[in-house]
N, CA, C and O of each residue as an XYZ file, in Angstrom:
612
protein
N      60.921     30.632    117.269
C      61.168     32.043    117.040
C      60.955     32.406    115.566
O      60.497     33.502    115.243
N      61.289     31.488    114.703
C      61.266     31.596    113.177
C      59.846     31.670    112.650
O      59.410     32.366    111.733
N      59.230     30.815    113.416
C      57.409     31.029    112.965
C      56.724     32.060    113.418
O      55.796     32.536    112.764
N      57.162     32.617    114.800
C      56.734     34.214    115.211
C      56.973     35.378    114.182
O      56.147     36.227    113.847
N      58.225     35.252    113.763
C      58.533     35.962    112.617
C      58.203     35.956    111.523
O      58.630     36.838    110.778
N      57.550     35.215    111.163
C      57.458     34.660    110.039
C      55.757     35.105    109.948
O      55.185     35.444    108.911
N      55.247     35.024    111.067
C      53.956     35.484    111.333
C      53.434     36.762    111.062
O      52.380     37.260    110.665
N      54.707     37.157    111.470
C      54.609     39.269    111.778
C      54.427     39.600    110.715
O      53.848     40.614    110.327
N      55.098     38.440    109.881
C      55.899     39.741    108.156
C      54.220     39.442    107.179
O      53.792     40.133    106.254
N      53.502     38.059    107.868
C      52.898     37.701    106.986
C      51.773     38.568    107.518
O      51.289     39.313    106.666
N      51.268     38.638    108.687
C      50.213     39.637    108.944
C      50.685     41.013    108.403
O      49.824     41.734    107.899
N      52.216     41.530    108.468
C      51.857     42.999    107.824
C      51.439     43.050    106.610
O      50.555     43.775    106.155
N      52.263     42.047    105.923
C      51.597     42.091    104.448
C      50.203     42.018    104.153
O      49.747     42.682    103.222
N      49.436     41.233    104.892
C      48.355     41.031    104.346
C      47.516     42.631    105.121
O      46.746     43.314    104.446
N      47.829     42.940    106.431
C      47.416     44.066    106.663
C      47.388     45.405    105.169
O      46.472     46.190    104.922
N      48.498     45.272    104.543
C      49.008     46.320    103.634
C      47.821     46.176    102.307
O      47.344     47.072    101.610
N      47.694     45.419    102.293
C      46.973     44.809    101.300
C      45.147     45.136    101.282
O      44.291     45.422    100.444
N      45.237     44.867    102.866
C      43.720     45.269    103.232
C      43.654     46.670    102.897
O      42.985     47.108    101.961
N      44.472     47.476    103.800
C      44.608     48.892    103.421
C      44.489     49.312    101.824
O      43.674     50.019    101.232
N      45.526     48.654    101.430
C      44.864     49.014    100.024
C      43.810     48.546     99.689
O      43.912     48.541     98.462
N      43.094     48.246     99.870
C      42.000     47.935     99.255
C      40.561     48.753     99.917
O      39.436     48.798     99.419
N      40.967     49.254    100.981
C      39.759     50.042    101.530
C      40.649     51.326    100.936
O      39.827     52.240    100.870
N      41.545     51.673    100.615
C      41.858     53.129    100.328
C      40.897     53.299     98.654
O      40.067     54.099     98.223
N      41.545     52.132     98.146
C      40.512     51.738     96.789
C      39.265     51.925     96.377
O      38.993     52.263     95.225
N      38.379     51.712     97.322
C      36.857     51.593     97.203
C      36.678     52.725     97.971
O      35.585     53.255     97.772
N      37.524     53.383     98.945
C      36.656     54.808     99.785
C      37.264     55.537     98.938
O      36.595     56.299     98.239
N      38.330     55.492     98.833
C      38.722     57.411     98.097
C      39.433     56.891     97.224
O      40.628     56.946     97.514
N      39.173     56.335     96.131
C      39.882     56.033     94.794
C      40.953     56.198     94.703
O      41.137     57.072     93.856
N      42.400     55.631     95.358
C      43.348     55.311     95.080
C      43.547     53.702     94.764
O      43.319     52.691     95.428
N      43.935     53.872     93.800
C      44.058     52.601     92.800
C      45.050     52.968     91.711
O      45.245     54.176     91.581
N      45.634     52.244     90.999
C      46.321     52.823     89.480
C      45.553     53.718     88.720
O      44.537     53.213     88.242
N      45.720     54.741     88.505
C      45.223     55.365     87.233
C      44.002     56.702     88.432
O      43.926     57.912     88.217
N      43.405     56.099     89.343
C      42.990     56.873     90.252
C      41.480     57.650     89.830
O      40.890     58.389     90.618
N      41.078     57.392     88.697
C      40.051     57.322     88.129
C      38.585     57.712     88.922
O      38.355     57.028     89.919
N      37.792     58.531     88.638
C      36.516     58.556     89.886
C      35.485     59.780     89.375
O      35.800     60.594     88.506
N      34.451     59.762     89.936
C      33.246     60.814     89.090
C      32.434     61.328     90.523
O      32.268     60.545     91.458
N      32.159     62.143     90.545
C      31.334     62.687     91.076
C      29.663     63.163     89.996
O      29.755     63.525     88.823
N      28.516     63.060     90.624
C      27.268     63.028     89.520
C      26.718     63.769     90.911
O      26.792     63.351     92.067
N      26.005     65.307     90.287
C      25.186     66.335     90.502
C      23.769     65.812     90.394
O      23.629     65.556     89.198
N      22.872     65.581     90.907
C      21.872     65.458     90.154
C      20.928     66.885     90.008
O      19.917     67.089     89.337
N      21.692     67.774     90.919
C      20.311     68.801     90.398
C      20.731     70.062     89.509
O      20.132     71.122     89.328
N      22.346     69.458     88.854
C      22.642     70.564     88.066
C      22.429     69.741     87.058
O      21.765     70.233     86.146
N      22.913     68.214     86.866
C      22.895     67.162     86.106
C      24.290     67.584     85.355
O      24.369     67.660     84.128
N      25.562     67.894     86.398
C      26.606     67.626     85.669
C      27.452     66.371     86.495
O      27.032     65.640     87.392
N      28.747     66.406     85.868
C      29.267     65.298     86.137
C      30.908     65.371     86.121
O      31.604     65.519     85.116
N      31.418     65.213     87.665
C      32.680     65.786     87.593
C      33.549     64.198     87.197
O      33.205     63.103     87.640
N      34.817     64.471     86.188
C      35.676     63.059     86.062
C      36.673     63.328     87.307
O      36.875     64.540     87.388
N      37.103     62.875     87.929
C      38.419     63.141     88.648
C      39.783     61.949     87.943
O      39.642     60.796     87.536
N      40.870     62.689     88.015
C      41.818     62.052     87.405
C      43.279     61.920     88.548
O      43.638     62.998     89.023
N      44.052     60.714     88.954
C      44.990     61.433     89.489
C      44.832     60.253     91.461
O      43.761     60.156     92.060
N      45.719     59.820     91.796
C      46.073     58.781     92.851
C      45.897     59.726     94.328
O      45.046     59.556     95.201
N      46.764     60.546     94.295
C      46.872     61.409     94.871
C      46.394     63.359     95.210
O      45.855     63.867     96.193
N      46.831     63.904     94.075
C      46.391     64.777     93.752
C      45.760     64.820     92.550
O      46.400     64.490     91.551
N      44.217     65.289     92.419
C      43.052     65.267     92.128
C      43.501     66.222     90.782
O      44.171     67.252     90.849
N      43.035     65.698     89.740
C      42.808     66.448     89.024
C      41.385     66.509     88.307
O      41.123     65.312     88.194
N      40.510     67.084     87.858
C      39.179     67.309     87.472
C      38.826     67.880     86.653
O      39.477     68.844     86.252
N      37.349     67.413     85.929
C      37.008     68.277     84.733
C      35.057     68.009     84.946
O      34.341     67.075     85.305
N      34.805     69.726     84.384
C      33.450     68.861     84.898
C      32.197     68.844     83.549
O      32.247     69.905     82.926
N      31.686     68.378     83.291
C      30.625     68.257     82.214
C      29.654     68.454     82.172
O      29.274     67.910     83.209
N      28.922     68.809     81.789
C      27.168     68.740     81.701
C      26.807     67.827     81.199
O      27.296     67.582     80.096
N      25.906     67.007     81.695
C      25.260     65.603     80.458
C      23.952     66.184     80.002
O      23.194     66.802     80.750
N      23.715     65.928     78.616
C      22.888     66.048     77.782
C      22.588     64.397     76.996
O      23.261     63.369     77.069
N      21.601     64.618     76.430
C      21.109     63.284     75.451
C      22.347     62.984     74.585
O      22.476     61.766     74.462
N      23.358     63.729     73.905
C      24.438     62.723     73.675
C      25.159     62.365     74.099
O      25.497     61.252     73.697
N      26.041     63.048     75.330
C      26.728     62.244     75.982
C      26.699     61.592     77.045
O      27.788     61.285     77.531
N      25.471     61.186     77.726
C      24.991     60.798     78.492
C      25.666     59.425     78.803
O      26.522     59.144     79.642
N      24.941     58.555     77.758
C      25.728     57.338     77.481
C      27.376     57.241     77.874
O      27.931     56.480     78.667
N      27.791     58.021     77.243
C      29.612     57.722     77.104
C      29.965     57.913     78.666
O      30.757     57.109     79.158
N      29.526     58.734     79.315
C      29.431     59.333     80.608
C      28.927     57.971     81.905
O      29.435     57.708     82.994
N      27.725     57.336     81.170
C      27.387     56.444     81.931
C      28.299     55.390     82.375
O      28.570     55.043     83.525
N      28.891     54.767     80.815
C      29.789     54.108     80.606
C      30.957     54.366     81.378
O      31.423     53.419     82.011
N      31.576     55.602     81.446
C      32.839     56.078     82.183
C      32.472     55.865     83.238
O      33.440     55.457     83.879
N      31.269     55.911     84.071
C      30.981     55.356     85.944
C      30.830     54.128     86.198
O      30.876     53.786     87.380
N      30.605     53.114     85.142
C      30.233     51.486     84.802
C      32.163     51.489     85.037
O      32.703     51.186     86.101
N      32.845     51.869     83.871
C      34.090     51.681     83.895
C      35.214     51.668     84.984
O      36.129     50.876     85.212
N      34.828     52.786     85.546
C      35.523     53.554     87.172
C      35.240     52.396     88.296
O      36.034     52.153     89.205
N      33.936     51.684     88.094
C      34.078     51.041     88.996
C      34.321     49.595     88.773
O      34.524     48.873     89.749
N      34.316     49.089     87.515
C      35.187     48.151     87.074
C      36.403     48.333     87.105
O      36.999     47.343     86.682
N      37.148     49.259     87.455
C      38.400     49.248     87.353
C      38.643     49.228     88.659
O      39.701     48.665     88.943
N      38.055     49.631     89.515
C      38.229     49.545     91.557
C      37.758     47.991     91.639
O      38.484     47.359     92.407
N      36.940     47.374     91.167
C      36.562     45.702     91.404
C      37.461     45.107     91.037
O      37.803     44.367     91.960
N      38.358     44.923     89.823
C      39.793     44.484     89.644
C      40.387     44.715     90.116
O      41.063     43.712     90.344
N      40.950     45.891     90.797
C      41.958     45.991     91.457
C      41.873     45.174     93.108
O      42.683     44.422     93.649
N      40.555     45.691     93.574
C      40.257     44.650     94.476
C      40.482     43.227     94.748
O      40.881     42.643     95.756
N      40.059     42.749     93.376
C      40.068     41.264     93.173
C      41.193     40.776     93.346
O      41.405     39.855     94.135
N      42.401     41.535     92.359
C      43.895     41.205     92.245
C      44.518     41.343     93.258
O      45.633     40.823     93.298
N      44.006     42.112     94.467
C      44.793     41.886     95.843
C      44.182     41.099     96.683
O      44.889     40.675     97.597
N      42.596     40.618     96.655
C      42.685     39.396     97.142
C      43.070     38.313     96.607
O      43.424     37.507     97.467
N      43.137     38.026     95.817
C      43.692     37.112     94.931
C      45.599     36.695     95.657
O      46.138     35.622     95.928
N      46.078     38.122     95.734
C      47.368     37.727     96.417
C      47.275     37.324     97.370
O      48.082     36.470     97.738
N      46.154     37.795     98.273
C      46.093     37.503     99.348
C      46.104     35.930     99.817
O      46.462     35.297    100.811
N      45.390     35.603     98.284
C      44.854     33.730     98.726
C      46.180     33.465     98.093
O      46.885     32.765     98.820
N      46.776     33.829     96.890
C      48.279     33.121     96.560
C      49.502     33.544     97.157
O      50.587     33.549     96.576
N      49.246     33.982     98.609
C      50.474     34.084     99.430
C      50.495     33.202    100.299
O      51.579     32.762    100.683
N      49.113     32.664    100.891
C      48.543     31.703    101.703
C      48.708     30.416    101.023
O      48.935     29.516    101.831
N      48.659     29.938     99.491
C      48.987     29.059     98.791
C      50.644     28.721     98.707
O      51.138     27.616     98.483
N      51.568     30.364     99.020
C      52.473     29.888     98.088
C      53.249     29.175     99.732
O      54.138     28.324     99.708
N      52.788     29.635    100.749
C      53.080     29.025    102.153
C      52.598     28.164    102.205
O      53.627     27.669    102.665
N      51.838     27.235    102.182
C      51.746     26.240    102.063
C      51.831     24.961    101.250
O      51.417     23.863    101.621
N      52.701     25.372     99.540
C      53.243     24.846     98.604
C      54.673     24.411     98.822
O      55.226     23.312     98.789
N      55.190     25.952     99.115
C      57.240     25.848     99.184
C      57.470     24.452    100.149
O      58.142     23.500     99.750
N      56.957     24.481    101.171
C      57.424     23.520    102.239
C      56.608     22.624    102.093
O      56.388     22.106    103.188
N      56.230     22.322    101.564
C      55.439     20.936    101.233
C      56.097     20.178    100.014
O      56.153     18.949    100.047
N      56.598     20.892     98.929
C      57.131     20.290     97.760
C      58.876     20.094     98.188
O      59.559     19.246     97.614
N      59.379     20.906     99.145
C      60.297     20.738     99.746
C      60.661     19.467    100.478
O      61.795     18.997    100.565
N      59.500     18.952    101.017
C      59.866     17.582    102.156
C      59.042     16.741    101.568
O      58.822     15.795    102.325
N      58.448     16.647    100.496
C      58.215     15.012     99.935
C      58.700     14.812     98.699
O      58.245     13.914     97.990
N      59.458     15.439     98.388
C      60.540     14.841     97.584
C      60.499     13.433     97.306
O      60.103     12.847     96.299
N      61.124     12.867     98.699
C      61.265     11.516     98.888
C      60.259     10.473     99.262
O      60.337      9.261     99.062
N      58.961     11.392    100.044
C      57.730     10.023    100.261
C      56.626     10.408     99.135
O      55.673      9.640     99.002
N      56.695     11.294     98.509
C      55.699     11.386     97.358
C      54.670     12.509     97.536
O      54.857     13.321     98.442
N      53.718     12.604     96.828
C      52.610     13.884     97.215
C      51.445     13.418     97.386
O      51.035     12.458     96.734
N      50.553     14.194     98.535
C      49.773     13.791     98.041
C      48.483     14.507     97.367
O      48.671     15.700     97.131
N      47.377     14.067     97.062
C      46.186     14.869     96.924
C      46.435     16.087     96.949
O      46.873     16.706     95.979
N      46.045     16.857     98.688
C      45.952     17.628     99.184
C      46.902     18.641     98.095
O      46.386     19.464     97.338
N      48.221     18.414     98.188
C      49.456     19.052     97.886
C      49.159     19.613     96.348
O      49.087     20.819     96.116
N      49.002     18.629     95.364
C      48.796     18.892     94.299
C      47.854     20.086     93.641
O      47.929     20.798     92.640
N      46.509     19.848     95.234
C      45.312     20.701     95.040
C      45.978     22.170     94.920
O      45.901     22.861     93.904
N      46.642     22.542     96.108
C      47.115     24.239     96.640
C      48.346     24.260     95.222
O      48.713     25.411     94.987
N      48.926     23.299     94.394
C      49.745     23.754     93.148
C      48.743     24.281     92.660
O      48.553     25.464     92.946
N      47.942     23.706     91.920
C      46.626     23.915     91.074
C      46.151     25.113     91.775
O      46.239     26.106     91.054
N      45.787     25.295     92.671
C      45.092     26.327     92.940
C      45.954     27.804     93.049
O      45.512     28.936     92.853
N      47.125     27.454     93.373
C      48.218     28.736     93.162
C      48.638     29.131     91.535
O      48.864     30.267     91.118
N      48.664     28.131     90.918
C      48.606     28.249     89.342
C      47.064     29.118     88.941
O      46.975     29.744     87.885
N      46.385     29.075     89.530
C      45.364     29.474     88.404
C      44.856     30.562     89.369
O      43.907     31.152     88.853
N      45.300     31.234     91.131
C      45.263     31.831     91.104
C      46.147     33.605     90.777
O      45.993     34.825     90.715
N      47.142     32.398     90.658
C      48.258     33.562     89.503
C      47.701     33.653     88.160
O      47.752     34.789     87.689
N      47.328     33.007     87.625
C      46.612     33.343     86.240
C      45.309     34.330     86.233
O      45.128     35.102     85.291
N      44.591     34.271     87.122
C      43.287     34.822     87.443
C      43.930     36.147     87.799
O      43.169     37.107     87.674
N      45.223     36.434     88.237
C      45.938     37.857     88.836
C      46.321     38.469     87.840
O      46.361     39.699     87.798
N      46.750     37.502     86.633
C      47.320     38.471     85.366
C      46.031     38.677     84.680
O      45.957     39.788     84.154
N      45.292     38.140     84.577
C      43.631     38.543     83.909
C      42.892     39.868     84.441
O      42.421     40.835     83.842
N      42.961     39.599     85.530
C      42.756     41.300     86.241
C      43.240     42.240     85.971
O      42.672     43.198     85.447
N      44.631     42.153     86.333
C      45.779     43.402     86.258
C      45.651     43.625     84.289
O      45.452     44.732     83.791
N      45.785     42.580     83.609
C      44.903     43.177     81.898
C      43.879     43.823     82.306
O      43.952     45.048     82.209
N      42.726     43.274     82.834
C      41.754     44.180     82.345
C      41.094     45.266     83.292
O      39.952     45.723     83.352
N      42.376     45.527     84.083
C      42.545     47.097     84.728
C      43.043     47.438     84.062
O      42.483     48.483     83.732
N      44.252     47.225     83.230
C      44.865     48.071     82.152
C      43.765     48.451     81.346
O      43.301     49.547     81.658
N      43.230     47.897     80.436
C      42.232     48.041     79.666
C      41.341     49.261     79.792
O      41.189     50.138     78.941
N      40.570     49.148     81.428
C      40.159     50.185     81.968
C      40.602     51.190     81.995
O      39.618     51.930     81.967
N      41.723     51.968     82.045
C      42.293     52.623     82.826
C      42.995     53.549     81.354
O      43.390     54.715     81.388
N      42.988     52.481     79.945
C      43.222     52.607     78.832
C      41.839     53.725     78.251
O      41.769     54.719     77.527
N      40.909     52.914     79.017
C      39.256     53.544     78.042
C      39.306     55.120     78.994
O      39.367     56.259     78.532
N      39.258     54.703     80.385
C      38.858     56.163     81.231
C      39.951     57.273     80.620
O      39.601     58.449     80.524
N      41.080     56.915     80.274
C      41.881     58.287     80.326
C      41.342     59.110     78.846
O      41.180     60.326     78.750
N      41.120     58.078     77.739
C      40.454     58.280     76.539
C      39.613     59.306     77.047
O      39.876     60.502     76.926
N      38.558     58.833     77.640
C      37.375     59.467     78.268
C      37.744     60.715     78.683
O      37.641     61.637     77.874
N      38.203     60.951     79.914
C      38.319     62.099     80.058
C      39.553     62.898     79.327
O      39.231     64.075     79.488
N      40.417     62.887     78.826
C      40.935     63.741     77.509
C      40.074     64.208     76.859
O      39.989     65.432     76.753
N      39.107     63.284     76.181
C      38.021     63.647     75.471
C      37.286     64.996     75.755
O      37.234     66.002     75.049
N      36.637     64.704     77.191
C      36.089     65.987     78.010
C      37.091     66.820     78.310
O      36.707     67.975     78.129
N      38.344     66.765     78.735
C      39.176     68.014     78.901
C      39.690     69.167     77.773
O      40.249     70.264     77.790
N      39.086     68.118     76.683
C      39.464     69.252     75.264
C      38.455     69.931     75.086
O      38.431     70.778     74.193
């Protein structure tokens, strides 16, 4: 009965997780919520700001700000690929950390082996690889708001 349960909680989670992550890549909910829309036959360029409710500003690109602009859609979607990453990433160190707890739990006494040591190692560095992301979504999320302030003034 304990492993049925134990099943449920682990499929919702990882269900929750999926969800976020397609809400992420279709309609930009992510931290910071970040996203552009590009005209091509007016050649402007809307920023959207905001998780939920949308907030927007829209620009014209010309030869100077073209670049900075480009950069802000390079950025937007570096910041949806991290966030992505960092929830699969949980996804594989929830699957690690289930198969670590109860394993370091019952050989205590006959020893470890191989195998065991591998899923430590690999839960270690995929928690490290999770705080590397979640930085450099911050980072992102640091440059886009720059960005569009910039354009909202």
């Amino acid at each position: 009965m304990k492993s049925k349960r134990s099943f449920w909680f682990t499929a919702g989670g990882y269900s929750i997780i999926i969800l976020l992550m397609t809400l992420a890549v279709t309609l930009n909910i992510y931290p910071g919520g970040y996203g552009y829309i590009y005209d091509e036959t007016t050649q402007q360029l809307t920023l959207e700001r905001g998780t939920f409710v949308k907030e927007d500003v829209t620009v014209e690109l010309n030869d100077d700000n073209t670049l900075r602009y480009l950069l802000y859609q390079d950025e937007v979607n570096r910041a949806i690929q991290s966030w992505v990453l960092s929830l699969t990433l949980g996804i594989f160190a929830v699957y690690l950390l289930q198969r670590v707890i109860p394993t370091f739990q019952k050989r205590k006494e006959e020893g470890y082996r191989v195998k065991d040591i591998l899923y430590a190692v690999l839960l270690l560095i995929s928690l490290v690889m999770m705080v590397l992301l979640l930085t450099s979504l911050s980072g992102s999320i640091q440059y886009l708001e720059q960005v569009f302030n910039t354009a909202a003034s």
